[in-house]
CSV table of C-alpha atoms in Angstrom, one decimal:
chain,number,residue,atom,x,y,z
A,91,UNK,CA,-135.2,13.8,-155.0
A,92,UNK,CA,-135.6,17.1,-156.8
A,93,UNK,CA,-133.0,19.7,-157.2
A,94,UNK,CA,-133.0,22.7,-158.5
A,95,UNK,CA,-130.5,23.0,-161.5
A,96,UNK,CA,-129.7,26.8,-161.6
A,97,UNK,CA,-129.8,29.6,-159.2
A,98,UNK,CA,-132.9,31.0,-158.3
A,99,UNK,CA,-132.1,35.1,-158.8
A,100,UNK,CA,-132.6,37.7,-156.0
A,101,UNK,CA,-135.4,39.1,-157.3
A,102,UNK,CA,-137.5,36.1,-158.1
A,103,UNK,CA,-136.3,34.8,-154.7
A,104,UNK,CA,-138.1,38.5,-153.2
A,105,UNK,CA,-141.2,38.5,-155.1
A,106,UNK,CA,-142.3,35.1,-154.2
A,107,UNK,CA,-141.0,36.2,-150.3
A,108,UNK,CA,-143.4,38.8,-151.0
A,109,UNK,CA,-146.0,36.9,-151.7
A,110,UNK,CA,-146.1,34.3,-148.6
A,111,UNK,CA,-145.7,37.2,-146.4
A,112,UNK,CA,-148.9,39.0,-148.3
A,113,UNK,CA,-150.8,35.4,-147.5
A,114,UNK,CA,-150.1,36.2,-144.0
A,115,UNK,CA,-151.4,39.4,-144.2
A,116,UNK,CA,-154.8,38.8,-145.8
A,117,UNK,CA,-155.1,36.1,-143.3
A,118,UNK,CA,-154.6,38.2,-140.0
A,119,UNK,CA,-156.8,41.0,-141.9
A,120,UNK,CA,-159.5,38.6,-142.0
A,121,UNK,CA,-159.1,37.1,-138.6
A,122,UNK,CA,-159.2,40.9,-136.9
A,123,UNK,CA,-161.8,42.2,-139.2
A,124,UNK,CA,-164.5,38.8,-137.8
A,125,UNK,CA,-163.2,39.1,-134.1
A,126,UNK,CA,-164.2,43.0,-134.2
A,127,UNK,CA,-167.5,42.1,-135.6
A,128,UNK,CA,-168.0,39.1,-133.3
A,129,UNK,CA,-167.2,41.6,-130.4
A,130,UNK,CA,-169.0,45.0,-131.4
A,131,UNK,CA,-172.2,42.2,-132.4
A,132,UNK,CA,-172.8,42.9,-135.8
A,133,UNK,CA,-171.6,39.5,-137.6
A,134,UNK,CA,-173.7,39.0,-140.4
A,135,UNK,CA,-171.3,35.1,-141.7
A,136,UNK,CA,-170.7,33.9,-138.0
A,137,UNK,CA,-173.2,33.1,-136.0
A,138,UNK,CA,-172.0,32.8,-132.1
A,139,UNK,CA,-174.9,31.8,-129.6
A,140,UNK,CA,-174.3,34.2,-126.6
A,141,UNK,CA,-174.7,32.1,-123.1
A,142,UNK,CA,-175.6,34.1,-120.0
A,143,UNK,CA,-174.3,33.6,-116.7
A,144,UNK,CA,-176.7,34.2,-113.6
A,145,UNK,CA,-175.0,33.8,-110.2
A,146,UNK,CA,-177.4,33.1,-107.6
A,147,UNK,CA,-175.9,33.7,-103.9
């Protein structure tokens, strides 16, 4: 089993916090910025096919 032999510092231990949580954020960006384009219709990389409903009484 690994184990680290010295301490990993404060600041090292931040930065690559910092970076995980950027990940995340990039992600989320992406996600938002397709579902807006998905919604407003103007997706030019996801192609949705758009089923209408017509209730007949």
């Amino acid at each position: 089993m690994a184990v680290p032999k010295k301490r990993t510092s404060i600041s090292k231990k931040r930065i690559r916090k910092n970076i995980w949580k950027k990940k995340g954020y990039w992600a989320a960006l992406k996600a938002f910025s397709l579902a807006k384009s998905l919604s407003t219709g103007y997706s030019k990389s996801f192609f949705v096919e758009k089923i209408l409903f017509q209730f007949q009484n």
